[in-house]
Amino acid sequence: MRTSCSTDRGVRICLLDFSHVPDEQTALDAIEEAKHLIARESPKSVYTLTDVTGSRVTSRIRAALHELTQANAPYVVAGAVVGMTSLQTVILRGIVQLTKRRLVVSPSREEARDWLVNEARTGTR
């Protein structure tokens, strides 16, 4: 499983580990898994940490990520993404513009978790 949810310092964080995905079908399967797991959470109760380190993006993966972001909107307050390439950053900007979601790029998982916890504590929703 590439998606797991846990509590960190009182904040519910779902880790979407899309790092080093070897091929398009594996990526699509992982995205679908994330969609179903996050849909089990309570509305506006989770923060996401997505790691895309070493993974490539195809048009099908981009579309699936866009769909995932839309599907998760009722459950996710905000998210942080790590491991972004320049191209992935451009794609993320497009997803943010279309979905109006609060997603930020972070340099590491640790810094992303810190940002998410701080975001939850400051009550920015």
Short mmCIF file of C-alpha atoms in Angstrom, two decimals:
data_model
loop_
_atom_site.label_atom_id
_atom_site.label_comp_id
_atom_site.label_asym_id
_atom_site.label_seq_id
_atom_site.Cartn_x
_atom_site.Cartn_y
_atom_site.Cartn_z
CA MET A 1 0.00 0.00 0.00
CA ARG A 2 1.28 3.42 -0.93
CA THR A 3 -1.23 5.45 1.09
CA SER A 4 -1.49 5.45 4.86
CA CYS A 5 -3.06 7.75 7.41
CA SER A 6 -1.77 8.44 10.90
CA THR A 7 -1.89 11.08 13.59
CA ASP A 8 1.15 13.32 14.09
CA ARG A 9 1.07 15.72 17.05
CA GLY A 10 -2.72 15.53 17.06
CA VAL A 11 -3.11 16.13 13.33
CA ARG A 12 -4.51 13.50 10.95
CA ILE A 13 -2.07 13.22 8.02
CA CYS A 14 -2.44 10.91 5.05
CA LEU A 15 0.84 10.04 3.37
CA LEU A 16 0.49 9.44 -0.36
CA ASP A 17 3.78 7.77 -1.19
CA PHE A 18 3.97 8.10 -4.97
CA SER A 19 7.78 8.11 -4.86
CA HIS A 20 9.80 6.01 -7.29
CA VAL A 21 6.75 4.64 -9.08
CA PRO A 22 8.15 2.38 -11.81
CA ASP A 23 5.43 2.72 -14.47
CA GLU A 24 2.18 4.39 -15.41
CA GLN A 25 -0.15 1.56 -14.33
CA THR A 26 1.43 1.36 -10.88
CA ALA A 27 0.96 5.12 -10.53
CA LEU A 28 -2.68 4.94 -11.60
CA ASP A 29 -3.32 2.08 -9.15
CA ALA A 30 -1.67 4.04 -6.31
CA ILE A 31 -3.74 7.12 -7.10
CA GLU A 32 -6.94 5.06 -7.09
CA GLU A 33 -5.95 3.50 -3.75
CA ALA A 34 -5.39 6.96 -2.26
CA LYS A 35 -8.78 8.14 -3.49
CA HIS A 36 -10.57 5.26 -1.75
CA LEU A 37 -8.62 5.45 1.53
CA ILE A 38 -9.06 9.19 1.95
CA ALA A 39 -12.78 8.92 1.18
CA ARG A 40 -13.10 6.87 4.39
CA GLU A 41 -12.02 9.86 6.48
CA SER A 42 -14.41 12.39 8.02
CA PRO A 43 -15.13 15.57 6.06
CA LYS A 44 -12.45 18.28 6.41
CA SER A 45 -10.47 16.12 8.83
CA VAL A 46 -7.18 15.28 7.12
CA TYR A 47 -4.08 16.87 5.70
CA THR A 48 -2.14 15.18 2.91
CA LEU A 49 1.58 14.73 2.42
CA THR A 50 2.30 13.57 -1.12
CA ASP A 51 5.79 12.38 -2.08
CA VAL A 52 6.47 12.21 -5.83
CA THR A 53 10.25 11.87 -5.62
CA GLY A 54 11.69 10.06 -8.63
CA SER A 55 8.36 9.53 -10.38
CA ARG A 56 7.39 10.70 -13.83
CA VAL A 57 4.13 12.24 -14.98
CA THR A 58 2.24 11.26 -18.11
CA SER A 59 -0.97 12.84 -19.36
CA ARG A 60 -2.97 9.94 -17.85
CA ILE A 61 -1.23 10.34 -14.49
CA ARG A 62 -1.78 14.11 -14.57
CA ALA A 63 -5.50 13.58 -15.24
CA ALA A 64 -5.72 10.98 -12.45
CA LEU A 65 -3.99 13.34 -10.00
CA HIS A 66 -6.41 16.11 -10.94
CA GLU A 67 -9.33 13.74 -10.35
CA LEU A 68 -7.84 12.62 -7.02
CA THR A 69 -7.49 16.22 -5.88
CA GLN A 70 -11.12 16.93 -6.74
CA ALA A 71 -12.39 13.71 -5.15
CA ASN A 72 -10.50 14.39 -1.92
CA ALA A 73 -11.74 17.97 -1.57
CA PRO A 74 -14.50 17.11 0.94
CA TYR A 75 -12.01 15.37 3.27
CA VAL A 76 -8.76 17.31 2.96
CA VAL A 77 -8.04 20.66 4.60
CA ALA A 78 -4.64 21.28 2.95
CA GLY A 79 -1.71 19.37 1.52
CA ALA A 80 2.03 19.46 1.04
CA VAL A 81 3.95 17.87 -1.82
CA VAL A 82 7.61 16.83 -1.78
CA GLY A 83 10.03 15.64 -4.46
CA MET A 84 8.78 17.91 -7.23
CA THR A 85 10.60 18.44 -10.51
CA SER A 86 10.15 21.68 -12.45
CA LEU A 87 7.59 20.07 -14.73
CA GLN A 88 5.67 18.61 -11.80
CA THR A 89 5.60 22.04 -10.15
CA VAL A 90 3.97 23.50 -13.27
CA ILE A 91 1.43 20.67 -13.30
CA LEU A 92 0.70 21.22 -9.59
CA ARG A 93 0.08 24.93 -10.21
CA GLY A 94 -2.47 23.99 -12.85
CA ILE A 95 -4.21 21.57 -10.50
CA VAL A 96 -4.31 24.21 -7.76
CA GLN A 97 -5.80 26.78 -10.16
CA LEU A 98 -8.48 24.40 -11.37
CA THR A 99 -9.42 22.87 -8.01
CA LYS A 100 -8.78 25.89 -5.73
CA ARG A 101 -7.10 23.55 -3.25
CA ARG A 102 -4.46 24.65 -0.73
CA LEU A 103 -1.35 22.72 -1.78
CA VAL A 104 2.23 23.77 -1.11
CA VAL A 105 5.59 22.42 -2.23
CA SER A 106 7.95 21.45 0.58
CA PRO A 107 11.63 20.39 0.41
CA SER A 108 11.29 17.27 2.62
CA ARG A 109 8.77 15.01 4.31
CA GLU A 110 9.82 16.32 7.71
CA GLU A 111 9.32 19.95 6.71
CA ALA A 112 6.04 19.06 5.04
CA ARG A 113 4.79 17.39 8.24
CA ASP A 114 5.85 20.42 10.27
CA TRP A 115 4.02 22.74 7.86
CA LEU A 116 0.87 20.59 7.98
CA VAL A 117 0.87 20.47 11.80
CA ASN A 118 1.40 24.22 11.98
CA GLU A 119 -1.35 24.77 9.40
CA ALA A 120 -3.76 22.69 11.50
CA ARG A 121 -2.82 24.48 14.72
CA THR A 122 -3.25 27.96 13.27
CA GLY A 123 -6.70 27.02 12.09
CA THR A 124 -6.23 28.11 8.50
CA ARG A 125 -9.05 26.46 6.59
#
